[in-house]
Amino acid sequence: MYTRIVRWIDERLMVSPLWRDMADHPVPAHVNPSERVSAFVYCFGGVTFLLIIAQFVTGMFLTMYYVPDIINSYNSTKYLMHHVLFGQQLLSMHNWGSSLIIIMVTLHMLRIYWMGAYKKPRELNWIVGVTLLLIVLGFGFTGYLLPWDEKAYFATQVGVSFTKYVPFIGPALLKVVSGGSKIGAATLTRFFAIHVLFLPALLIVLLGLHFLMIRRQGISGPY
Amino acid sequence: MAGKKSQKAGWTRRDFFNWTLNLVMGVITILVAIPAVGAAVSPAFHKAAPVWVNLGAQLGLQQSSIQAGSGGVGTVVKAPYSYVEVDHWAKFPASDYAYLRYIGGACAFYILSPICTHLGCHVNWIQADNQFYCPCHGSVYTVDGLNVSGPAPLPLGVFRWKVVANAVWVARESTFTHAHQRSAKAPKEPCLKEA
Ligand code: HEM
Ligand code: FES
C-alpha cells in the first residue's frame, strides 16, 4: 500500500530522490555516535530542531484557547489549565520546551565554539547561528508575557526598561517596544504578534539558510 | 562494518538503526500528539450545565401575575433577570427575561422562554389577544406557548424552575430557547417544577 502510493506520486513528481538525498546522506564516522559515543555533541543542533518542531505543534494547539487581551489572556490560560483535556500538559510542554531549547542551543553553540567550527569557511553560518540564538531568546521573552500574570507583567516591565539606556533613541525605543508609555493592552498584542507570527517566519527562513549552508559545506572535522 | 552483517536474519546494522530511529521518533510524535489532539477535541467531553437564575420573590411574582390578570386568575407577566454569563473563560454580566404566569394548583408557575423557535427573536406578549407575537416574521403563540401561526416550527421553550429561600429560580440551558424544548406534540402545559 505504502510503496504503491509512493510509486504513484513518483511517477508524476519524482520526489523520492529528493528525500533519499537527505535520508541516505552519509554521516562521517567522527559525527556518528554509534561509531564513537563522544560524537553525541554533534546531535545538539538536531535535538534543538526537534524541540522547535514540538514547540510549533504545542504552540499551534495552545492558540485554540489563548486570547491575547488583557482581560481574557489570564482567564483563558487558567481555563486551559483547569478545564481542557490535557490542557495543563500541553501548556507545560510548551513552557518546559522553551527552556530546553535555550539549553540545547547554548550547548550547540558551545560545541561549535570549542571545536572552532565557526572558522573559515563557516563564518556566515556562525552569523546566521547568532541570529537564530537571538530569535530563540526573543521567543522566550515575548512568550513570557502572554499569560499576563503578575510574574509576566513585572518581568516584562524590567525587560523592556533596558531599552531606555540605548543612546539617543532610548526613550522612543522603549515606547515602540512596549507599544505605548506603559506595559498594557498594546504591549500584549504586540508581543503576541511577534511571538506567533514574526519570529516563527524569521526562524523558518534562517533555519533554512542554516541547513542549506551545512549541506553545502559539509560538517567540519575530523579534528 | 564489513563482515558484521547477519545475513541469516536479513537485518543489517543499517536496518536496525533505521527502525530504532523510527521507533524513537514515533514515540516522540505520540507524546506530543496526545495533549495536542486532546486539547483540540476537549469540547466533545464537556457537558453543558444549566445556569440557575433568580427571577425574584415567589410571592411578588405570584401577585404581579394575578394583578395583571382578571378575576383572581394570573396572566403572563415579564419576569426580568440578570446573571453572569460564563462563556468558557469569559464572564460578563447579562440580562434577559422570562414570561411567567401564575396558574395555581400544585404547579404554581408556568414559565416560558421568550425566544421564538423560528430564528430566535424575542416574542411580545399581547394581553388583549391573549397571545404572543413575534416581531420578526409574524409567528403567533397561544398563552401556553403553542405555535399556531407563522413560520415557528415548535412551541416556546418551558423553563425548569424551583423555589429556593422563597425565590423562584429558572434553569437557563444551552439550548436554542435557553429552556426545555417541547416537541410539537408535547403536552399543553407541562409542569417543570423541581424540588
Ligand atoms: C535555532 C537553533 C539552531 C538549530 C536548530 C541549529 C541546528 C544545527 C544543526 C542540526 C547543525 C548540524 C551539526 C550539529 O548539530 O552540531 C548545525 C550546525 C552548525 N550550527 Fe547550528 N543550529 C542552531 C543555532 C545555532 C547557533 C546559535 C549557532 C552559533 C552561534 C550555530 C552555528 C552553527 C555552525 C557554525 C554549524 C556548522 C558546524 C560544523 O560544520 O561543524 N547554530 N546547526
Ligand atoms: S424569528 Fe420569530 S417568526 Fe421568525
Tab-separated table of C-alpha atoms and ligand atoms in Angstrom:
chain	number	residue	atom	x	y	z
A	1	MET	CA	0.000	0.000	0.000
A	2	TYR	CA	2.630	2.448	1.144
A	3	THR	CA	5.001	1.553	-1.703
A	4	ARG	CA	2.146	1.848	-4.190
A	5	ILE	CA	1.300	5.361	-3.017
A	6	VAL	CA	4.963	6.355	-3.194
A	7	ARG	CA	5.235	4.882	-6.683
A	8	TRP	CA	2.080	6.685	-7.791
A	9	ILE	CA	3.470	10.021	-6.637
A	10	ASP	CA	6.937	9.326	-8.051
A	11	GLU	CA	5.517	8.524	-11.495
A	12	ARG	CA	4.222	12.072	-11.538
A	13	LEU	CA	6.600	14.153	-9.435
A	14	MET	CA	9.690	12.029	-8.821
A	15	VAL	CA	10.129	13.243	-5.260
A	16	SER	CA	11.697	10.239	-3.568
A	17	PRO	CA	15.220	11.013	-4.884
A	18	LEU	CA	14.943	14.340	-3.042
A	19	TRP	CA	14.015	12.531	0.140
A	20	ARG	CA	16.646	9.810	-0.366
A	21	ASP	CA	19.245	12.515	-0.850
A	22	MET	CA	18.511	13.698	2.672
A	23	ALA	CA	17.812	10.359	4.342
A	24	ASP	CA	20.743	8.478	2.778
A	25	HIS	CA	23.197	11.307	3.147
A	26	PRO	CA	26.234	9.589	4.675
A	27	VAL	CA	27.246	10.736	8.133
A	28	PRO	CA	31.019	10.762	8.588
A	29	ALA	CA	32.283	8.423	11.279
A	30	HIS	CA	33.513	11.224	13.523
A	31	VAL	CA	29.941	12.648	13.707
A	32	ASN	CA	28.231	9.307	14.291
A	33	PRO	CA	27.530	8.470	17.964
A	34	SER	CA	27.117	4.795	17.078
A	35	GLU	CA	30.741	4.779	15.883
A	36	ARG	CA	32.121	6.937	18.628
A	37	VAL	CA	29.941	7.795	21.612
A	38	SER	CA	31.528	11.183	22.221
A	39	ALA	CA	30.122	12.292	18.867
A	40	PHE	CA	26.822	12.892	20.639
A	41	VAL	CA	27.841	16.547	20.849
A	42	TYR	CA	27.085	16.735	17.122
A	43	CYS	CA	23.448	15.965	17.922
A	44	PHE	CA	22.795	19.161	19.834
A	45	GLY	CA	21.741	21.120	16.750
A	46	GLY	CA	19.443	18.321	15.617
A	47	VAL	CA	17.900	17.990	19.074
A	48	THR	CA	17.281	21.744	19.098
A	49	PHE	CA	15.487	21.401	15.770
A	50	LEU	CA	13.364	18.530	17.063
A	51	LEU	CA	12.384	20.574	20.110
A	52	ILE	CA	11.493	23.505	17.858
A	53	ILE	CA	9.127	21.302	15.866
A	54	ALA	CA	7.445	20.139	19.088
A	55	GLN	CA	7.222	23.773	20.153
A	56	PHE	CA	5.474	24.707	16.907
A	57	VAL	CA	2.936	21.906	17.380
A	58	THR	CA	2.125	22.622	21.039
A	59	GLY	CA	2.020	26.358	20.307
A	60	MET	CA	-0.459	25.936	17.478
A	61	PHE	CA	-2.797	23.977	19.720
A	62	LEU	CA	-2.417	26.463	22.585
A	63	THR	CA	-3.658	29.195	20.248
A	64	MET	CA	-7.022	27.403	20.112
A	65	TYR	CA	-7.652	28.613	23.660
A	66	TYR	CA	-5.375	31.576	24.261
A	67	VAL	CA	-6.708	35.124	23.832
A	68	PRO	CA	-4.188	37.999	23.562
A	69	ASP	CA	-6.193	40.527	25.518
A	70	ILE	CA	-5.575	41.975	28.972
A	71	ILE	CA	-8.922	40.809	30.342
A	72	ASN	CA	-9.041	37.357	28.814
A	73	SER	CA	-5.443	36.178	28.473
A	74	TYR	CA	-5.070	35.274	32.130
A	75	ASN	CA	-8.541	33.748	32.317
A	76	SER	CA	-8.164	31.817	29.080
A	77	THR	CA	-4.847	30.415	30.298
A	78	LYS	CA	-6.455	29.417	33.578
A	79	TYR	CA	-9.342	27.833	31.694
A	80	LEU	CA	-6.887	25.880	29.546
A	81	MET	CA	-5.102	24.613	32.642
A	82	HIS	CA	-8.154	23.549	34.584
A	83	HIS	CA	-10.926	22.707	32.133
A	84	VAL	CA	-9.323	21.498	28.912
A	85	LEU	CA	-8.418	17.850	28.397
A	86	PHE	CA	-4.607	17.615	28.731
A	87	GLY	CA	-4.512	21.416	28.709
A	88	GLN	CA	-2.145	21.537	31.652
A	89	GLN	CA	0.197	19.079	29.924
A	90	LEU	CA	0.033	20.995	26.658
A	91	LEU	CA	0.961	24.251	28.347
A	92	SER	CA	3.687	22.588	30.407
A	93	MET	CA	5.257	21.031	27.333
A	94	HIS	CA	5.416	24.428	25.668
A	95	ASN	CA	6.747	26.017	28.854
A	96	TRP	CA	9.452	23.414	29.541
A	97	GLY	CA	10.232	23.087	25.853
A	98	SER	CA	11.206	26.741	25.707
A	99	SER	CA	13.786	26.277	28.448
A	100	LEU	CA	15.087	23.069	26.894
A	101	ILE	CA	15.573	24.819	23.558
A	102	ILE	CA	17.630	27.546	25.173
A	103	ILE	CA	19.747	24.941	26.967
A	104	MET	CA	20.251	22.881	23.799
A	105	VAL	CA	21.014	25.846	21.576
A	106	THR	CA	23.616	27.005	24.093
A	107	LEU	CA	25.238	23.558	24.165
A	108	HIS	CA	25.151	23.509	20.362
A	109	MET	CA	26.878	26.890	20.222
A	110	LEU	CA	29.488	25.771	22.751
A	111	ARG	CA	30.193	22.715	20.571
A	112	ILE	CA	30.756	24.996	17.592
A	113	TYR	CA	32.904	27.316	19.671
A	114	TRP	CA	35.094	24.675	21.275
A	115	MET	CA	35.685	22.803	18.027
A	116	GLY	CA	36.347	26.032	16.185
A	117	ALA	CA	33.692	25.050	13.642
A	118	TYR	CA	32.882	28.713	13.079
A	119	LYS	CA	36.194	29.289	11.285
A	120	LYS	CA	36.545	29.786	7.554
A	121	PRO	CA	34.550	28.806	5.513
A	122	ARG	CA	31.740	28.700	8.126
A	123	GLU	CA	31.742	32.327	9.302
A	124	LEU	CA	28.433	33.068	7.611
A	125	ASN	CA	26.801	30.136	9.330
A	126	TRP	CA	28.072	31.414	12.666
A	127	ILE	CA	26.406	34.759	11.910
A	128	VAL	CA	23.158	33.018	10.971
A	129	GLY	CA	23.577	30.986	14.149
A	130	VAL	CA	23.905	34.060	16.353
A	131	THR	CA	20.765	35.452	14.719
A	132	LEU	CA	18.991	32.168	15.456
A	133	LEU	CA	20.076	32.454	19.083
A	134	LEU	CA	18.612	35.955	19.294
A	135	ILE	CA	15.361	34.721	17.726
A	136	VAL	CA	15.135	31.876	20.246
A	137	LEU	CA	15.684	34.325	23.111
A	138	GLY	CA	13.085	36.642	21.532
A	139	PHE	CA	10.577	33.789	21.607
A	140	GLY	CA	11.284	33.313	25.284
A	141	PHE	CA	10.967	36.986	26.137
A	142	THR	CA	7.734	37.635	24.209
A	143	GLY	CA	6.172	34.338	25.274
A	144	TYR	CA	6.766	35.023	28.942
A	145	LEU	CA	4.346	37.964	28.920
A	146	LEU	CA	1.471	36.110	27.315
A	147	PRO	CA	-0.232	34.555	30.395
A	148	TRP	CA	-0.478	38.124	31.745
A	149	ASP	CA	0.035	37.066	35.348
A	150	GLU	CA	1.914	39.081	37.927
A	151	LYS	CA	5.263	37.475	37.166
A	152	ALA	CA	4.859	38.015	33.437
A	153	TYR	CA	3.879	41.652	33.861
A	154	PHE	CA	6.755	42.697	36.091
A	155	ALA	CA	9.387	40.607	34.325
A	156	THR	CA	8.418	42.341	31.096
A	157	GLN	CA	8.472	45.722	32.778
A	158	VAL	CA	12.060	45.079	33.840
A	159	GLY	CA	12.980	43.583	30.464
A	160	VAL	CA	11.723	46.419	28.295
A	161	SER	CA	13.116	49.067	30.664
A	162	PHE	CA	16.628	48.170	29.478
A	163	THR	CA	15.869	49.667	26.077
A	164	LYS	CA	15.792	53.187	27.524
A	165	TYR	CA	19.590	53.073	28.002
A	166	VAL	CA	20.153	52.848	24.250
A	167	PRO	CA	21.931	56.118	23.314
A	168	PHE	CA	19.785	58.871	21.786
A	169	ILE	CA	16.768	56.771	20.778
A	170	GLY	CA	16.334	55.021	24.164
A	171	PRO	CA	13.098	56.650	25.354
A	172	ALA	CA	11.481	56.387	21.924
A	173	LEU	CA	12.592	52.772	21.589
A	174	LEU	CA	11.077	51.955	24.964
A	175	LYS	CA	7.717	53.247	23.740
A	176	VAL	CA	7.956	51.299	20.492
A	177	VAL	CA	8.868	48.067	22.265
A	178	SER	CA	6.074	48.405	24.822
A	179	GLY	CA	3.558	49.769	22.310
A	180	GLY	CA	2.852	52.830	24.478
A	181	SER	CA	4.017	54.610	27.591
A	182	LYS	CA	3.279	51.687	29.876
A	183	ILE	CA	3.008	47.913	29.776
A	184	GLY	CA	-0.607	47.343	28.797
A	185	ALA	CA	-3.045	46.081	26.204
A	186	ALA	CA	-0.868	47.222	23.298
A	187	THR	CA	2.224	45.521	24.735
A	188	LEU	CA	0.370	42.255	24.939
A	189	THR	CA	-0.946	42.315	21.357
A	190	ARG	CA	2.491	43.404	20.115
A	191	PHE	CA	4.286	40.620	21.947
A	192	PHE	CA	1.684	38.099	20.812
A	193	ALA	CA	2.091	39.068	17.157
A	194	ILE	CA	5.880	38.874	17.456
A	195	HIS	CA	5.705	35.544	19.276
A	196	VAL	CA	3.334	33.710	16.938
A	197	LEU	CA	3.878	35.372	13.543
A	198	PHE	CA	7.032	37.458	13.130
A	199	LEU	CA	9.547	35.252	14.950
A	200	PRO	CA	8.291	31.929	13.523
A	201	ALA	CA	8.544	33.343	9.984
A	202	LEU	CA	12.078	34.596	10.633
A	203	LEU	CA	13.043	31.360	12.336
A	204	ILE	CA	11.928	29.223	9.395
A	205	VAL	CA	13.858	31.332	6.882
A	206	LEU	CA	17.042	31.355	8.950
A	207	LEU	CA	16.870	27.642	9.765
A	208	GLY	CA	16.543	27.021	6.029
A	209	LEU	CA	19.707	29.042	5.422
A	210	HIS	CA	21.468	27.315	8.331
A	211	PHE	CA	20.752	23.832	6.976
A	212	LEU	CA	21.494	24.762	3.359
A	213	MET	CA	24.905	26.029	4.389
A	214	ILE	CA	25.625	22.870	6.381
A	215	ARG	CA	24.743	20.727	3.356
A	216	ARG	CA	26.778	22.920	1.067
A	217	GLN	CA	29.895	22.928	3.228
A	218	GLY	CA	29.578	19.552	4.889
A	219	ILE	CA	30.147	19.065	8.558
A	220	SER	CA	33.517	20.224	9.864
A	221	GLY	CA	36.229	17.895	11.088
A	222	PRO	CA	37.504	15.323	11.922
A	223	TYR	CA	39.960	17.186	14.055
B	1	MET	CA	31.491	-2.722	9.308
B	2	ALA	CA	32.203	-5.363	6.694
B	3	GLY	CA	31.524	-8.914	7.859
B	4	LYS	CA	29.406	-7.771	10.792
B	5	LYS	CA	26.195	-8.198	8.831
B	6	SER	CA	23.966	-11.042	9.897
B	7	GLN	CA	22.731	-12.345	6.548
B	8	LYS	CA	20.502	-15.019	8.054
B	9	ALA	CA	18.125	-12.655	9.764
B	10	GLY	CA	18.181	-10.340	6.772
B	11	TRP	CA	18.784	-7.479	9.188
B	12	THR	CA	21.617	-5.115	8.585
B	13	ARG	CA	23.107	-2.797	11.126
B	14	ARG	CA	21.607	-0.032	8.998
B	15	ASP	CA	18.115	-1.559	9.240
B	16	PHE	CA	18.461	-1.771	12.980
B	17	PHE	CA	19.341	1.901	13.352
B	18	ASN	CA	16.650	2.851	10.893
B	19	TRP	CA	13.993	1.072	12.924
B	20	THR	CA	15.291	2.379	16.232
B	21	LEU	CA	15.178	5.884	14.837
B	22	ASN	CA	11.630	5.368	13.543
B	23	LEU	CA	10.548	3.973	16.889
B	24	VAL	CA	12.015	6.855	18.881
B	25	MET	CA	10.529	9.442	16.522
B	26	GLY	CA	7.192	7.623	16.687
B	27	VAL	CA	7.164	7.712	20.479
B	28	ILE	CA	8.033	11.419	20.495
B	29	THR	CA	5.294	12.122	17.965
B	30	ILE	CA	2.743	10.296	20.102
B	31	LEU	CA	3.843	12.111	23.253
B	32	VAL	CA	3.354	15.464	21.562
B	33	ALA	CA	0.163	14.405	19.810
B	34	ILE	CA	-1.696	13.225	22.927
B	35	PRO	CA	-2.016	16.588	24.699
B	36	ALA	CA	-2.299	18.463	21.411
B	37	VAL	CA	-5.157	16.416	19.996
B	38	GLY	CA	-6.640	16.015	23.482
B	39	ALA	CA	-6.923	19.773	23.897
B	40	ALA	CA	-8.394	20.151	20.421
B	41	VAL	CA	-11.159	17.561	20.913
B	42	SER	CA	-11.711	18.519	24.552
B	43	PRO	CA	-15.067	20.260	23.825
B	44	ALA	CA	-16.572	16.888	22.886
B	45	PHE	CA	-16.224	15.801	26.524
B	46	HIS	CA	-17.816	18.861	28.066
B	47	LYS	CA	-21.386	18.636	29.329
B	48	ALA	CA	-23.198	21.948	29.394
B	49	ALA	CA	-24.655	22.537	32.863
B	50	PRO	CA	-27.719	24.787	33.180
B	51	VAL	CA	-27.270	28.158	34.846
B	52	TRP	CA	-29.849	28.763	37.560
B	53	VAL	CA	-31.000	32.378	37.566
B	54	ASN	CA	-33.107	34.211	40.141
B	55	LEU	CA	-36.449	35.674	38.970
B	56	GLY	CA	-37.272	37.234	42.343
B	57	ALA	CA	-39.509	36.578	45.346
B	58	GLN	CA	-42.160	33.908	44.851
B	59	LEU	CA	-44.915	35.943	46.473
B	60	GLY	CA	-44.180	39.094	44.478
B	61	LEU	CA	-44.208	37.191	41.189
B	62	GLN	CA	-47.461	35.492	42.104
B	63	GLN	CA	-49.121	38.819	42.986
B	64	SER	CA	-47.947	40.620	39.856
B	65	SER	CA	-49.321	37.807	37.693
B	66	ILE	CA	-52.684	37.887	39.482
B	67	GLN	CA	-52.899	41.681	39.360
B	68	ALA	CA	-52.156	41.686	35.603
B	69	GLY	CA	-54.892	39.119	35.028
B	70	SER	CA	-58.569	39.337	35.930
B	71	GLY	CA	-60.846	37.615	38.420
B	72	GLY	CA	-58.024	36.218	40.537
B	73	VAL	CA	-56.578	34.256	37.612
B	74	GLY	CA	-52.960	35.021	36.800
B	75	THR	CA	-51.794	36.009	33.366
B	76	VAL	CA	-48.473	36.342	31.586
B	77	VAL	CA	-46.012	38.875	33.009
B	78	LYS	CA	-42.482	39.677	32.048
B	79	ALA	CA	-40.037	38.449	34.693
B	80	PRO	CA	-36.672	40.101	34.064
B	81	TYR	CA	-33.494	38.637	35.483
B	82	SER	CA	-29.802	39.368	35.365
B	83	TYR	CA	-26.989	36.878	35.722
B	84	VAL	CA	-23.321	36.336	34.945
B	85	GLU	CA	-22.869	34.812	31.534
B	86	VAL	CA	-19.955	32.362	31.593
B	87	ASP	CA	-18.608	31.690	28.121
B	88	HIS	CA	-15.653	29.392	28.691
B	89	TRP	CA	-13.059	31.779	30.174
B	90	ALA	CA	-15.071	34.950	29.569
B	91	LYS	CA	-17.506	36.147	32.224
B	92	PHE	CA	-19.749	39.160	31.778
B	93	PRO	CA	-22.999	40.490	33.225
B	94	ALA	CA	-26.030	39.781	31.081
B	95	SER	CA	-29.783	40.078	31.394
B	96	ASP	CA	-32.883	38.670	29.786
B	97	TYR	CA	-36.426	37.882	30.808
B	98	ALA	CA	-38.881	35.028	31.057
B	99	TYR	CA	-42.674	35.033	30.595
B	100	LEU	CA	-44.188	33.902	33.868
B	101	ARG	CA	-47.802	33.045	34.651
B	102	TYR	CA	-49.332	32.071	37.974
B	103	ILE	CA	-51.539	29.036	37.317
B	104	GLY	CA	-52.301	27.998	40.896
B	105	GLY	CA	-52.643	24.380	41.950
B	106	ALA	CA	-49.710	22.089	42.619
B	107	CYS	CA	-47.612	23.591	39.846
B	108	ALA	CA	-47.866	27.227	40.859
B	109	PHE	CA	-45.962	28.759	37.944
B	110	TYR	CA	-45.754	28.215	34.248
B	111	ILE	CA	-42.626	29.903	32.906
B	112	LEU	CA	-41.995	30.336	29.170
B	113	SER	CA	-38.908	31.287	27.231
B	114	PRO	CA	-39.380	34.441	25.154
B	115	ILE	CA	-37.219	33.031	22.340
B	116	CYS	CA	-39.128	32.435	19.103
B	117	THR	CA	-38.481	28.923	17.814
B	118	HIS	CA	-38.205	30.182	14.249
B	119	LEU	CA	-34.996	32.252	14.282
B	120	GLY	CA	-34.692	33.353	17.878
B	121	CYS	CA	-36.277	36.817	18.157
B	122	HIS	CA	-37.875	37.756	21.482
B	123	VAL	CA	-41.638	37.439	21.193
B	124	ASN	CA	-44.072	40.054	22.583
B	125	TRP	CA	-46.954	39.244	24.884
B	126	ILE	CA	-50.192	40.997	23.836
B	127	GLN	CA	-52.612	40.834	26.740
B	128	ALA	CA	-55.650	41.935	24.718
B	129	ASP	CA	-55.296	38.987	22.319
B	130	ASN	CA	-54.094	36.525	24.944
B	131	GLN	CA	-51.286	35.623	22.527
B	132	PHE	CA	-47.556	36.030	21.855
B	133	TYR	CA	-46.478	37.679	18.612
B	134	CYS	CA	-43.047	37.519	17.114
B	135	PRO	CA	-41.958	40.872	15.654
B	136	CYS	CA	-39.603	39.298	13.149
B	137	HIS	CA	-41.676	37.099	10.830
B	138	GLY	CA	-45.055	37.129	12.494
B	139	SER	CA	-45.221	33.814	14.340
B	140	VAL	CA	-48.111	33.583	16.812
B	141	TYR	CA	-48.229	31.517	20.003
B	142	THR	CA	-51.083	30.830	22.440
B	143	VAL	CA	-50.911	31.747	26.116
B	144	ASP	CA	-49.421	28.259	26.667
B	145	GLY	CA	-46.732	28.958	24.130
B	146	LEU	CA	-48.084	26.646	21.436
B	147	ASN	CA	-47.244	27.800	17.924
B	148	VAL	CA	-50.464	28.436	15.997
B	149	SER	CA	-49.418	30.545	13.050
B	150	GLY	CA	-46.377	31.738	11.133
B	151	PRO	CA	-43.045	30.032	10.438
B	152	ALA	CA	-42.314	28.914	14.032
B	153	PRO	CA	-41.834	25.099	13.899
B	154	LEU	CA	-42.175	24.393	17.633
B	155	PRO	CA	-43.866	25.694	20.786
B	156	LEU	CA	-41.982	28.121	23.010
B	157	GLY	CA	-39.490	26.544	25.391
B	158	VAL	CA	-40.558	25.982	29.017
B	159	PHE	CA	-38.213	26.749	31.898
B	160	ARG	CA	-37.491	24.198	34.572
B	161	TRP	CA	-37.835	26.017	37.841
B	162	LYS	CA	-37.618	25.615	41.596
B	163	VAL	CA	-38.075	27.592	44.781
B	164	VAL	CA	-35.016	28.361	46.885
B	165	ALA	CA	-35.409	30.528	50.005
B	166	ASN	CA	-38.767	31.881	48.817
B	167	ALA	CA	-37.361	32.953	45.471
B	168	VAL	CA	-38.121	31.464	42.056
B	169	TRP	CA	-35.117	30.204	40.111
B	170	VAL	CA	-35.200	29.058	36.499
B	171	ALA	CA	-32.706	26.877	34.658
B	172	ARG	CA	-31.129	28.695	31.727
B	173	GLU	CA	-29.971	25.951	29.429
B	174	SER	CA	-27.663	25.928	26.453
B	175	THR	CA	-30.463	25.005	24.056
B	176	PHE	CA	-31.721	27.353	21.361
B	177	THR	CA	-34.520	28.700	23.565
B	178	HIS	CA	-32.398	28.587	26.761
B	179	ALA	CA	-35.130	26.395	28.202
B	180	HIS	CA	-36.576	22.903	27.915
B	181	GLN	CA	-37.669	22.449	24.308
B	182	ARG	CA	-41.058	20.836	23.807
B	183	SER	CA	-41.788	18.870	20.644
B	184	ALA	CA	-44.803	19.857	18.558
B	185	LYS	CA	-46.911	17.076	20.116
B	186	ALA	CA	-45.879	17.622	23.731
B	187	PRO	CA	-48.449	18.229	26.486
B	188	LYS	CA	-50.002	21.650	26.531
B	189	GLU	CA	-48.859	22.806	29.915
B	190	PRO	CA	-46.042	20.669	31.344
B	191	CYS	CA	-45.147	21.215	34.958
B	192	LEU	CA	-41.382	21.517	35.189
B	193	LYS	CA	-41.196	22.349	38.858
B	194	GLU	CA	-38.236	20.777	40.610
B	195	ALA	CA	-37.664	20.050	44.270
C	1	HEM	C1	17.685	27.678	16.333
C	1	HEM	C2	18.628	26.973	16.779
C	1	HEM	C3	19.593	26.136	15.957
C	1	HEM	C4	19.358	24.963	15.306
C	1	HEM	C5	18.012	24.215	15.213
C	1	HEM	C6	20.608	24.551	14.721
C	1	HEM	C7	20.782	23.374	14.002
C	1	HEM	C8	22.009	22.907	13.557
C	1	HEM	C9	22.296	21.580	13.094
C	1	HEM	C10	21.263	20.428	13.036
C	1	HEM	C11	23.610	21.521	12.743
C	1	HEM	C12	24.380	20.269	12.261
C	1	HEM	C13	25.514	19.921	13.224
C	1	HEM	C14	25.177	19.874	14.678
C	1	HEM	O1	24.039	19.560	15.017
C	1	HEM	O2	26.067	20.172	15.505
C	1	HEM	C15	24.160	22.836	12.927
C	1	HEM	C16	25.486	23.199	12.618
C	1	HEM	C17	26.016	24.453	12.867
C	1	HEM	N1	25.432	25.453	13.645
C	1	HEM	FE1	23.541	25.465	14.308
C	1	HEM	N2	21.587	25.475	14.992
C	1	HEM	C18	21.009	26.461	15.758
C	1	HEM	C19	21.636	27.562	16.296
C	1	HEM	C20	22.982	27.877	16.103
C	1	HEM	C21	23.727	28.870	16.850
C	1	HEM	C22	23.148	29.720	17.977
C	1	HEM	C23	24.999	28.889	16.325
C	1	HEM	C24	26.171	29.745	16.715
C	1	HEM	C25	26.083	30.984	17.076
C	1	HEM	C26	25.046	27.893	15.273
C	1	HEM	C27	26.162	27.648	14.463
C	1	HEM	C28	26.324	26.518	13.709
C	1	HEM	C29	27.506	26.209	12.893
C	1	HEM	C30	28.716	27.136	12.661
C	1	HEM	C31	27.300	24.928	12.361
C	1	HEM	C32	28.245	24.134	11.460
C	1	HEM	C33	29.001	23.209	12.373
C	1	HEM	C34	30.014	22.311	11.665
C	1	HEM	O3	30.094	22.326	10.436
C	1	HEM	O4	30.691	21.569	12.411
C	1	HEM	N3	23.820	27.279	15.175
C	1	HEM	N4	23.168	23.657	13.434
C	2	FES	S1	-37.957	34.682	14.474
C	2	FES	FE1	-39.951	34.663	15.186
C	2	FES	S2	-41.041	34.437	13.376
C	2	FES	FE2	-39.025	34.411	12.652
